[in-house]
mmCIF file of C-alpha atoms and ligand atoms in Angstrom:
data_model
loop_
_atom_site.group_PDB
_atom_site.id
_atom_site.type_symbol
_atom_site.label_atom_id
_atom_site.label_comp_id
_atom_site.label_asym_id
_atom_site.label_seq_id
_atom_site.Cartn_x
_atom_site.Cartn_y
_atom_site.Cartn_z
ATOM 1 C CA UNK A 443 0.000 0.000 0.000
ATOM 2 C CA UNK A 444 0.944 3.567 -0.938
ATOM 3 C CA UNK A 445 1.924 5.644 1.566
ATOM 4 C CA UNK A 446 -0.885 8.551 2.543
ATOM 5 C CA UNK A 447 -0.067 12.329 2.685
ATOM 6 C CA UNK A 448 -2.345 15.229 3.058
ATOM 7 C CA UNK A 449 -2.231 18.574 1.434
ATOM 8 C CA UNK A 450 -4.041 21.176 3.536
ATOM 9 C CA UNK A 451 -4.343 24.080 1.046
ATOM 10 C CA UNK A 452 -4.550 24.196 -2.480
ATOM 11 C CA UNK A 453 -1.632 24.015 -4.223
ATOM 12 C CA UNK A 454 0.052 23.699 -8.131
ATOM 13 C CA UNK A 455 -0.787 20.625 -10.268
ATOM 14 C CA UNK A 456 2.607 20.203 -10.937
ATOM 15 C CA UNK A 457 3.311 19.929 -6.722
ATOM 16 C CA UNK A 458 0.153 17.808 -6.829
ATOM 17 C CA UNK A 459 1.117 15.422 -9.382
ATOM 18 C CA UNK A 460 4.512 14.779 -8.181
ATOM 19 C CA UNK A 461 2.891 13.893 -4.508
ATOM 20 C CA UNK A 462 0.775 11.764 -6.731
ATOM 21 C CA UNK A 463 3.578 9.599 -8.324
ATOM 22 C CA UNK A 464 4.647 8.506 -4.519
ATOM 23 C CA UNK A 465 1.704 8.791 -2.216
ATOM 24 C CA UNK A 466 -1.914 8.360 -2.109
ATOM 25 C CA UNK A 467 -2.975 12.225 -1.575
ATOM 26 C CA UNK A 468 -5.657 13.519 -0.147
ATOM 27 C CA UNK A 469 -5.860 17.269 -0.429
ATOM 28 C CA UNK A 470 -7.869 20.371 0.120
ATOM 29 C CA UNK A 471 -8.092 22.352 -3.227
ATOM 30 C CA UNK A 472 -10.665 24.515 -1.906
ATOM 31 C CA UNK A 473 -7.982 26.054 -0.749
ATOM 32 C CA UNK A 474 -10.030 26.856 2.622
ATOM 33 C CA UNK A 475 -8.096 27.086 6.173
ATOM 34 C CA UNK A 476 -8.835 24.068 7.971
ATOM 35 C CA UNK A 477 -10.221 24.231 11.014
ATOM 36 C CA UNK A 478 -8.163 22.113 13.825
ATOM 37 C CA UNK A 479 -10.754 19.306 14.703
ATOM 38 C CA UNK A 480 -11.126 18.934 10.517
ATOM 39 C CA UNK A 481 -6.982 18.829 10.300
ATOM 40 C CA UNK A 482 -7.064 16.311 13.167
ATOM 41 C CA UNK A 483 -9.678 13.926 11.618
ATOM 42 C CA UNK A 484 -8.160 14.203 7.820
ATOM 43 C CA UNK A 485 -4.772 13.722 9.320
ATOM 44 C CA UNK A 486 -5.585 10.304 10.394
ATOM 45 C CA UNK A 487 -3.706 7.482 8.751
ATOM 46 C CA UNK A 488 -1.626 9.832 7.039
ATOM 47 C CA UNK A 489 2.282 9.422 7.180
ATOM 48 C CA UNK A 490 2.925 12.790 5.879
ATOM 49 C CA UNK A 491 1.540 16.205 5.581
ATOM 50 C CA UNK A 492 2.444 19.399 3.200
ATOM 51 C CA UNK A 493 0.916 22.208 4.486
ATOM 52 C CA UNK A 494 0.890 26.522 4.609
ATOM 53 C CA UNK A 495 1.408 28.869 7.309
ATOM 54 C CA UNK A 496 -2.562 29.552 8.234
ATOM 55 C CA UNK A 497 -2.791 25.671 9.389
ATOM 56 C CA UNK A 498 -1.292 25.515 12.677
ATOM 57 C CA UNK A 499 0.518 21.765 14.454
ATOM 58 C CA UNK A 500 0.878 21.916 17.891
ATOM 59 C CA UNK A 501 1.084 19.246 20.277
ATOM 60 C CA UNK A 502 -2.514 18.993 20.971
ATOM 61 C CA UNK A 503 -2.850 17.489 17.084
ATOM 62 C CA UNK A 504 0.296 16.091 17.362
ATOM 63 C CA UNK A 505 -0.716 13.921 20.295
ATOM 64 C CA UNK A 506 -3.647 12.135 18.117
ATOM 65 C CA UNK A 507 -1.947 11.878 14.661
ATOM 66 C CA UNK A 508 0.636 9.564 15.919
ATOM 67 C CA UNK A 509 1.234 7.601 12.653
ATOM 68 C CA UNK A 510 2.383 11.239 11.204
ATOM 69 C CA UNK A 511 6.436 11.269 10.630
ATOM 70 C CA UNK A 512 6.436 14.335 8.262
ATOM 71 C CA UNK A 513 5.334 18.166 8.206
ATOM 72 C CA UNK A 514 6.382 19.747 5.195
ATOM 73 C CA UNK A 515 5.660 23.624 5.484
ATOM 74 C CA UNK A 516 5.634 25.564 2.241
ATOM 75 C CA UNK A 517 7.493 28.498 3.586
ATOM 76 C CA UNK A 518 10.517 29.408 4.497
ATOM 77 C CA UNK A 519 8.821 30.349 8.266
ATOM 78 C CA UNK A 520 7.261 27.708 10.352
ATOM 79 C CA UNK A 521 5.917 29.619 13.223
ATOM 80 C CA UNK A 522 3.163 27.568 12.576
ATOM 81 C CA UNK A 523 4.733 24.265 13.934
ATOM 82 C CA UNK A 524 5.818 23.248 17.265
ATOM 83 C CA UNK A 525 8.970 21.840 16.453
ATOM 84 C CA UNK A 526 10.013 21.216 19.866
ATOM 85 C CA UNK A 527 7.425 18.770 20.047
ATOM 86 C CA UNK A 528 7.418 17.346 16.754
ATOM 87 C CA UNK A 529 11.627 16.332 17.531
ATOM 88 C CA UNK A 530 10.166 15.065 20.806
ATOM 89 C CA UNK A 531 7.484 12.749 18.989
ATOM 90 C CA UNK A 532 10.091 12.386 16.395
ATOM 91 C CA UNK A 533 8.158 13.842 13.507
ATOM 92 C CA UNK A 534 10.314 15.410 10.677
ATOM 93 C CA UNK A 535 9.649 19.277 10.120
ATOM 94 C CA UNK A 536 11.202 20.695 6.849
ATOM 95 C CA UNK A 537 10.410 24.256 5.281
ATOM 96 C CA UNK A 538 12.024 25.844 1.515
ATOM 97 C CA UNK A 539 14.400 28.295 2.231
ATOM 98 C CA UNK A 540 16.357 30.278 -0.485
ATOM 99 C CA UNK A 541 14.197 30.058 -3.258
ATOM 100 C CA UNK A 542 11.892 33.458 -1.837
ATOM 101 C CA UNK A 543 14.434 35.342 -0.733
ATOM 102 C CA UNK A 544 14.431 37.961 -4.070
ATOM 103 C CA UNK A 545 10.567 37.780 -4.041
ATOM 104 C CA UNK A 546 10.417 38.691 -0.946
ATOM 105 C CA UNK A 547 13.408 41.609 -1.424
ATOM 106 C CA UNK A 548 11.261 42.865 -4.393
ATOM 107 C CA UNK A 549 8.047 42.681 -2.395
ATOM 108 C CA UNK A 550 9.757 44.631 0.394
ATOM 109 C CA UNK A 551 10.231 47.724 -2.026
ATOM 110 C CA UNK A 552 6.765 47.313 -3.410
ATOM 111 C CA UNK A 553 5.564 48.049 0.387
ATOM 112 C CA UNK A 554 8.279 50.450 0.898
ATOM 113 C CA UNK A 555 7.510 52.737 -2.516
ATOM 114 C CA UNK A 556 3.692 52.109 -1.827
ATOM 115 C CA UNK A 557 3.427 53.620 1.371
ATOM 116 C CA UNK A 558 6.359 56.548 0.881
ATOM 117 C CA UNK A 559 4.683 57.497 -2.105
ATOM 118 C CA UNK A 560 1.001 56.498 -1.323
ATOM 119 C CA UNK A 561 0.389 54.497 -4.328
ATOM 120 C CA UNK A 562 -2.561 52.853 -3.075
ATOM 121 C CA UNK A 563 -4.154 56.123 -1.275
ATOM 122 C CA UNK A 564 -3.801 57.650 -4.800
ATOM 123 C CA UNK A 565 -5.316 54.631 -6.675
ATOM 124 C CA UNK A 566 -8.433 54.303 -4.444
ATOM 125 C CA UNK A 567 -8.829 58.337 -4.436
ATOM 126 C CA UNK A 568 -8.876 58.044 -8.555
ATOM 127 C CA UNK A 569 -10.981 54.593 -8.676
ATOM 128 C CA UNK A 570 -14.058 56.697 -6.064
ATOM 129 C CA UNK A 571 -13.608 59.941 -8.634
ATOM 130 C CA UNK A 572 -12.292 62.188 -6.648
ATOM 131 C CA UNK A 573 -9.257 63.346 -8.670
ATOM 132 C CA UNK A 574 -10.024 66.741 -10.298
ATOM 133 C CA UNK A 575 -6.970 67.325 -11.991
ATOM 134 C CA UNK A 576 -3.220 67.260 -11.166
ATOM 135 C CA UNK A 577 -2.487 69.831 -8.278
ATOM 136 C CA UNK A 578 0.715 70.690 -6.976
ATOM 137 C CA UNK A 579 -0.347 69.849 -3.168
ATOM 138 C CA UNK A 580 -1.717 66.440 -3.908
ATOM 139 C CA UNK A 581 -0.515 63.130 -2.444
ATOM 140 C CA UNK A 582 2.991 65.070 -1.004
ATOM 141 C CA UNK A 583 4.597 60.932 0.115
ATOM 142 C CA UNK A 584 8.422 61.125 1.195
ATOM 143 C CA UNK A 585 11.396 60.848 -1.229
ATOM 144 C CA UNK A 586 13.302 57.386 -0.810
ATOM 145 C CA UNK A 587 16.392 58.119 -2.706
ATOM 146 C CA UNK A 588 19.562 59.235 -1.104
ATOM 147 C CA UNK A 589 17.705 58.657 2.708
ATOM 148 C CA UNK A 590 18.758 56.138 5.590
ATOM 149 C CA UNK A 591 17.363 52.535 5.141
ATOM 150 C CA UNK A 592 17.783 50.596 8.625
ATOM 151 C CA UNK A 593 17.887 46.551 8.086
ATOM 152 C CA UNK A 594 17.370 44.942 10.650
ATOM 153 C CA UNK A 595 18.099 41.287 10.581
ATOM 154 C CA UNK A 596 21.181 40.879 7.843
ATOM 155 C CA UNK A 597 20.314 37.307 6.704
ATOM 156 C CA UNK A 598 19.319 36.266 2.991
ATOM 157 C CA UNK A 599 16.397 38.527 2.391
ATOM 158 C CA UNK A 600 17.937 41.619 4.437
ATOM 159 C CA UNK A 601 20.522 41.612 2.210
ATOM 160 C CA UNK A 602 18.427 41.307 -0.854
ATOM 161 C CA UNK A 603 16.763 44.483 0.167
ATOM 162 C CA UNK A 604 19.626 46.575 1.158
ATOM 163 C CA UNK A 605 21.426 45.416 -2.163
ATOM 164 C CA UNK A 606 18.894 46.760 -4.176
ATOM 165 C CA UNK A 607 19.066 50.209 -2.081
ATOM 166 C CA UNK A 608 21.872 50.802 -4.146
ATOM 167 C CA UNK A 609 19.794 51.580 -6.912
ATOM 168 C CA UNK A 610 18.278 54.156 -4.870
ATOM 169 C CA UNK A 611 21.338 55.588 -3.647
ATOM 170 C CA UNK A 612 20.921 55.172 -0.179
ATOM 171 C CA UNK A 613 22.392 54.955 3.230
ATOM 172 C CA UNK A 614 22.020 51.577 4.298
ATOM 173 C CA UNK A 615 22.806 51.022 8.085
ATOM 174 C CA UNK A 616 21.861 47.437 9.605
ATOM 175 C CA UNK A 617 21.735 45.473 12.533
ATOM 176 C CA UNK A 618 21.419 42.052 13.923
ATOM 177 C CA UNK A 619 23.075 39.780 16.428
ATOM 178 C CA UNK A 620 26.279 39.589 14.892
ATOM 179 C CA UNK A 621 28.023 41.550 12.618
ATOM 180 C CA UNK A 622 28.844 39.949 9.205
ATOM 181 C CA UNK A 623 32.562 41.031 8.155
ATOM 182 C CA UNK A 624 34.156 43.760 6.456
ATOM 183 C CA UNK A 625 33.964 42.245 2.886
ATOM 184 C CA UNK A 626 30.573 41.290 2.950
ATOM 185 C CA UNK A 627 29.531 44.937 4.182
ATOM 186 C CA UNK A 628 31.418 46.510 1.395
ATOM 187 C CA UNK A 629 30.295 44.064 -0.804
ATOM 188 C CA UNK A 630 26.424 45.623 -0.007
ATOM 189 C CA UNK A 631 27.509 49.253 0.800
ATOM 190 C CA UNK A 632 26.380 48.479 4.374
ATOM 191 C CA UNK A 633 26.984 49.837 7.829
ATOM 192 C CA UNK A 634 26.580 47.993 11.023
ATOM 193 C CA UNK A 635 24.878 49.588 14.167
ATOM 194 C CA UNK A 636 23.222 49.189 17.354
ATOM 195 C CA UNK A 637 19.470 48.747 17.069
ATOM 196 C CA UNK A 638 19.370 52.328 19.192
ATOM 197 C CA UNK A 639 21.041 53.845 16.147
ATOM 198 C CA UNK A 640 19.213 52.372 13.657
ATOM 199 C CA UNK A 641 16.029 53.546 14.968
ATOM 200 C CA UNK A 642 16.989 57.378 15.220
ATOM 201 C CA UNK A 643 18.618 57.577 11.892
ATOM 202 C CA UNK A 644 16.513 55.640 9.605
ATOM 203 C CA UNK A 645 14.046 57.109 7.302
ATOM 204 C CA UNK A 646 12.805 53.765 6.515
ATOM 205 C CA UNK A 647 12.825 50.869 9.188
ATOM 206 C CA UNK A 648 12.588 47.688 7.394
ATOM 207 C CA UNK A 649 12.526 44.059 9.503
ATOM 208 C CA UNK A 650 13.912 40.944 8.564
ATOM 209 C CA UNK A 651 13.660 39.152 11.458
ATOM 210 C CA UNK A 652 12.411 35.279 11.898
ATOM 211 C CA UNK A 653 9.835 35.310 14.914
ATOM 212 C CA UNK A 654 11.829 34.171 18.309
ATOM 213 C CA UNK A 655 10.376 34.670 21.781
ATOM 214 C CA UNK A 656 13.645 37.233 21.704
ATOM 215 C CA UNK A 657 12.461 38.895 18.334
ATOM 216 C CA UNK A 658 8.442 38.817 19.222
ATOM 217 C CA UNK A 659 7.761 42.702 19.974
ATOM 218 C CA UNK A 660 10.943 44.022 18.416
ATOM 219 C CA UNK A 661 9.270 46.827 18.071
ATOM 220 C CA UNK A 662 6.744 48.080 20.256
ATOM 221 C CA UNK A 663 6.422 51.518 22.642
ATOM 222 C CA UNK A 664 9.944 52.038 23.280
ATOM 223 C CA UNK A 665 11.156 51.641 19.741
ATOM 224 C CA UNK A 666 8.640 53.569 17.881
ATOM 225 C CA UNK A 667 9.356 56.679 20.208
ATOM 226 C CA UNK A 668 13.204 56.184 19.437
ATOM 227 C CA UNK A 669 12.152 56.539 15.516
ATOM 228 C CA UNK A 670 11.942 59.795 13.398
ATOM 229 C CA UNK A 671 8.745 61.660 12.710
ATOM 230 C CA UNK A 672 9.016 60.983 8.898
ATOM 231 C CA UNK A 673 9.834 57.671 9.515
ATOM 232 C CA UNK A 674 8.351 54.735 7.981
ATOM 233 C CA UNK A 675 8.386 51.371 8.963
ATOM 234 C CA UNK A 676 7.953 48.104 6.706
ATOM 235 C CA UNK A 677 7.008 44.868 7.718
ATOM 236 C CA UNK A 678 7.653 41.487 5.356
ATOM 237 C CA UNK A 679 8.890 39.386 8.189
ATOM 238 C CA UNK A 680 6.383 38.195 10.910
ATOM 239 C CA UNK A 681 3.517 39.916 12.446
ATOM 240 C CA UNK A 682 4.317 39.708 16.121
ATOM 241 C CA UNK A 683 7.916 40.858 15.662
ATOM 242 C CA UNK A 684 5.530 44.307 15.782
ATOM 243 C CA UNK A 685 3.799 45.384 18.787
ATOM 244 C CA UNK A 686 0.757 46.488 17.240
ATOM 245 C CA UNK A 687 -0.871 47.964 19.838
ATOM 246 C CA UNK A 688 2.110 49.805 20.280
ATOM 247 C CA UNK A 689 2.023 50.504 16.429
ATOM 248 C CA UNK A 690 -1.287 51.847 16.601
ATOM 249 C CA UNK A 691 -1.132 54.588 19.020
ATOM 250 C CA UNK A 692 2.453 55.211 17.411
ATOM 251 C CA UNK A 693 0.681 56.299 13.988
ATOM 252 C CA UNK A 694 -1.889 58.112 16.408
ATOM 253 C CA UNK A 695 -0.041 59.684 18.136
ATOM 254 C CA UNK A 696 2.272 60.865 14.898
ATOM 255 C CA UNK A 697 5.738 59.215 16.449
ATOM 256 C CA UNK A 698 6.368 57.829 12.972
ATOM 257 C CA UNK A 699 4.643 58.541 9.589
ATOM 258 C CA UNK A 700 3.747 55.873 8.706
ATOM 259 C CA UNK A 701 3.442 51.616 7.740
ATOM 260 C CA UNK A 702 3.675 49.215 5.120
ATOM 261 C CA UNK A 703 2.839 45.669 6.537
ATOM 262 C CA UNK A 704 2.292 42.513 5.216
ATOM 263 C CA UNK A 705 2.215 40.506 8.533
ATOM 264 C CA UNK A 706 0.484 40.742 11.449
ATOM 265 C CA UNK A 707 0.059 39.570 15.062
ATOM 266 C CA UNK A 708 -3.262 37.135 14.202
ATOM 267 C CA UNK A 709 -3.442 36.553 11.440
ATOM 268 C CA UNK A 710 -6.104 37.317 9.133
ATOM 269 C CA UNK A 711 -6.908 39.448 10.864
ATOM 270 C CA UNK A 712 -5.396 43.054 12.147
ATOM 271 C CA UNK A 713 -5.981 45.953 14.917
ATOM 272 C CA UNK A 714 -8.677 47.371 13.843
ATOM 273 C CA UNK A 715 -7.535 50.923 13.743
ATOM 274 C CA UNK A 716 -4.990 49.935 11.295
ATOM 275 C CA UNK A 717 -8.038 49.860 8.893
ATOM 276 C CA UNK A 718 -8.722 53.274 8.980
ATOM 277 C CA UNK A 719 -5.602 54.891 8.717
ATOM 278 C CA UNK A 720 -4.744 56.059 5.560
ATOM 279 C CA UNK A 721 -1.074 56.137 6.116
ATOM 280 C CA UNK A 722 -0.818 52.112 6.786
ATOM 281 C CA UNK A 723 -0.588 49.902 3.297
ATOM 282 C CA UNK A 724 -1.862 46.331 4.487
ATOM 283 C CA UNK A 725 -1.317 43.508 2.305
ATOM 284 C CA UNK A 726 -2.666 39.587 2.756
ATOM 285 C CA UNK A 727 0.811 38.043 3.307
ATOM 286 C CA UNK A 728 1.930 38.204 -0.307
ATOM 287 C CA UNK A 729 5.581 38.638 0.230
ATOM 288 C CA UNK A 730 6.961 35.219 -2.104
ATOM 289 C CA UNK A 731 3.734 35.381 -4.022
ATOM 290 C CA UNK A 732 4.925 35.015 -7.798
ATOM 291 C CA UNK A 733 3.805 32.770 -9.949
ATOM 292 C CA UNK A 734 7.429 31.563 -9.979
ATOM 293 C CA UNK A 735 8.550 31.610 -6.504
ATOM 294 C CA UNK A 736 5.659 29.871 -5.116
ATOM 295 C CA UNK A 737 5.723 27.436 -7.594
ATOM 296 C CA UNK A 738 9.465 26.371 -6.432
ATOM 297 C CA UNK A 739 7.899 26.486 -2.789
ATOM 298 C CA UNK A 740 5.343 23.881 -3.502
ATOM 299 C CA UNK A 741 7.813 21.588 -5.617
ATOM 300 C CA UNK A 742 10.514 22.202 -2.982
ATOM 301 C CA UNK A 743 7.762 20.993 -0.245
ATOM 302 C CA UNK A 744 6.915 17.938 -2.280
ATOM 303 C CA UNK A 745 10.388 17.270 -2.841
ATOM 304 C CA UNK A 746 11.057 17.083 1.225
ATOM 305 C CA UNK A 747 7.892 15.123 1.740
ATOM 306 C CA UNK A 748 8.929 12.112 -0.859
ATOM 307 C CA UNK A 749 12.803 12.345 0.831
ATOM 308 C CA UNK A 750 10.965 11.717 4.189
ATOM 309 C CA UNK A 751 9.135 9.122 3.064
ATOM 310 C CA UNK A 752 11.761 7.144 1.866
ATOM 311 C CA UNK A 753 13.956 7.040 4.212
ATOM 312 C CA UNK A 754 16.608 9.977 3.206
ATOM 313 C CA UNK A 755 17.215 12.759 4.725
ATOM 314 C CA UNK A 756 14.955 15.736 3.498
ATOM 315 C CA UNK A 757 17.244 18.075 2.049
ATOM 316 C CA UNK A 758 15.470 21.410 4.599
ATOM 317 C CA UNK A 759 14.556 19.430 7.357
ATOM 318 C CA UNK A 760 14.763 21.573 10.531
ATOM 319 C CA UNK A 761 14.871 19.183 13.027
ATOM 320 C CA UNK A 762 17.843 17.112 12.373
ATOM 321 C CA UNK A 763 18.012 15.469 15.823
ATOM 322 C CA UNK A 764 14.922 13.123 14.466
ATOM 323 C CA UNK A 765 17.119 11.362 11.876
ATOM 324 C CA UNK A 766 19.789 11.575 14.313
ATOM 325 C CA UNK A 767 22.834 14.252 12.705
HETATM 326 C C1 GLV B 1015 6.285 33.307 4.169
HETATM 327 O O1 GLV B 1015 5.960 34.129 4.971
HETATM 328 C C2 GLV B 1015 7.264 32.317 4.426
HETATM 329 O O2 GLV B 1015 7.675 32.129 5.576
HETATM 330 O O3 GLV B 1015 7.662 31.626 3.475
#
């Protein structure tokens, strides 16, 4: 008998049919979020399961899915997954890292143009009819060349965004918790600081963080008073590295100018003032959505489920005490 693997969310034909050469696949191309009693219940009897960020493993499901020996999470983030507790229960956990990293740079600019130059402010005040003509006070946004971008977080996609700041000809200052050496921050044009520093001299705060208990509200009261006035901060990492309560009354309160996210604390949903505020661009999560990148995700997932499942090593798996190093 086939092996039997579960898909939770729709995904490509070609992901699907390559599952489909190897396992006996039961999947969700409704592409709804599954609730947890429905995850629990289609889980059973299934060896392995390829899954997205909005359908959530903890221990509780773990605990009665005990046949299950693979999650394979199409994303590079798997805040979704107790790992802990899949290594205890010896379940393999693998995600696909590297191939979103320049989707995710690009999609970083989108948000960071956007919301300095309030592209979508503009677009909604032309769709409703408003615009009367070009005037020379409309839709004033904030100039991005030759200001202060502040990465923080240097890893793969941090430095996909402050390479392309080049283009812009920008002051790129960065931080994280260790300094990468001298050639690689000539190589980007890059300068390291303290997080402190970043925050007062960036025109544009950018995060590229993963989500830690030591990175979860990164930014919150403190921070956001620290920042410039004109400053703007952009979000493409994870929602809770972001206070956004503290965000919020940040905006209100005019301590920064304003926010381009595209992750938030709960997800789908957001603070509710964010809604209103003209200032904020919120997108659904979209960071590695191209055609092409997610595309490589799904393969890249399939590829790590059939590894599991026959007894090689996955080439991303994240728990490598399971197999044993
Ligand atoms: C998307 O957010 C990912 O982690 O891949």
């Amino acid at each position: 008998m086939r092996p039997k693997v579960l898909v939770t969310r729709k995904i490509f034909d070609e992901a699907l049919n390559l599952l489909g050469k190897h396992f006996d696949v039961e999947s969700n191309q409704r592409d709804l979020p599954v609730i947890p009693s429905q995850l629990v219940k289609r889980l059973q009897g299934k060896l392995g399961a390829v899954t997205l960020l909005s359908c959530v493993f903890d221990d509780k499901v773990l605990a009665v899915c005990p046949e299950l020996k693979i999650i394979s999470n199409i994303a590079v983030g798997f805040n979704n997954i107790d790992v802990k507790a899949c290594t205890r229960r010896g379940v393999m956990v693998t995600n696909t890292p590297g191939v979103l990293d320049d989707t995710t740079a690009d999609f970083t600019w989108c948000l960071l143009l956007a919301t300095a130059r309030r592209v979508v402010e503009g677009d909604k005040f032309f769709r409703t009819g408003k615009w009367k003509g070009w005037g020379l006070m409309q839709f004033l946004g904030h100039d991005v060349h030759r200001k202060t971008l502040g990465v923080v977080g240097f890893g793969r996609i941090g430095k996909g965004v402050a390479r392309r700041a080049k283009g812009f000809d920008m002051r790129v200052i960065y931080t994280d918790v260790q300094r990468v050496d001298e050639a690689t921050e000539r190589e980007y044009g890059v300068m390291y600081v303290d997080k402190r520093t970043l925050l007062r001299e960036s025109d544009f705060v950018s995060l590229h963080v993963p989500l830690f208990p030591e990175t979860t509200h990164y930014m919150s009261h403190a921070e956001f008073t620290l920042m410039k006035k004109t400053a703007i901060l952009i979000n493409a990492s994870r929602g809770p590295v972001v206070d956004e309560k503290a965000l919020v009354k940040a905006l209100k309160e005019g301590k920064i100018a304003g926010a381009g996210l595209d992750v938030y604390e709960k997800e789908p949903k957001c603070e509710r003032a964010l809604i209103g505020m003209k200032n904020v661009i919120l997108a659904p999560h979209i960071a590695s959505a191209s055609v092409e990148t997610r595309a490589k995700m799904a393969m890249m997932a399939a590829q790590n489920c059939i590894a599991a499942l026959s007894g090689q090593r996955p080439p991303n798996l994240l728990n490598q005490e399971v197999l044993g190093r």
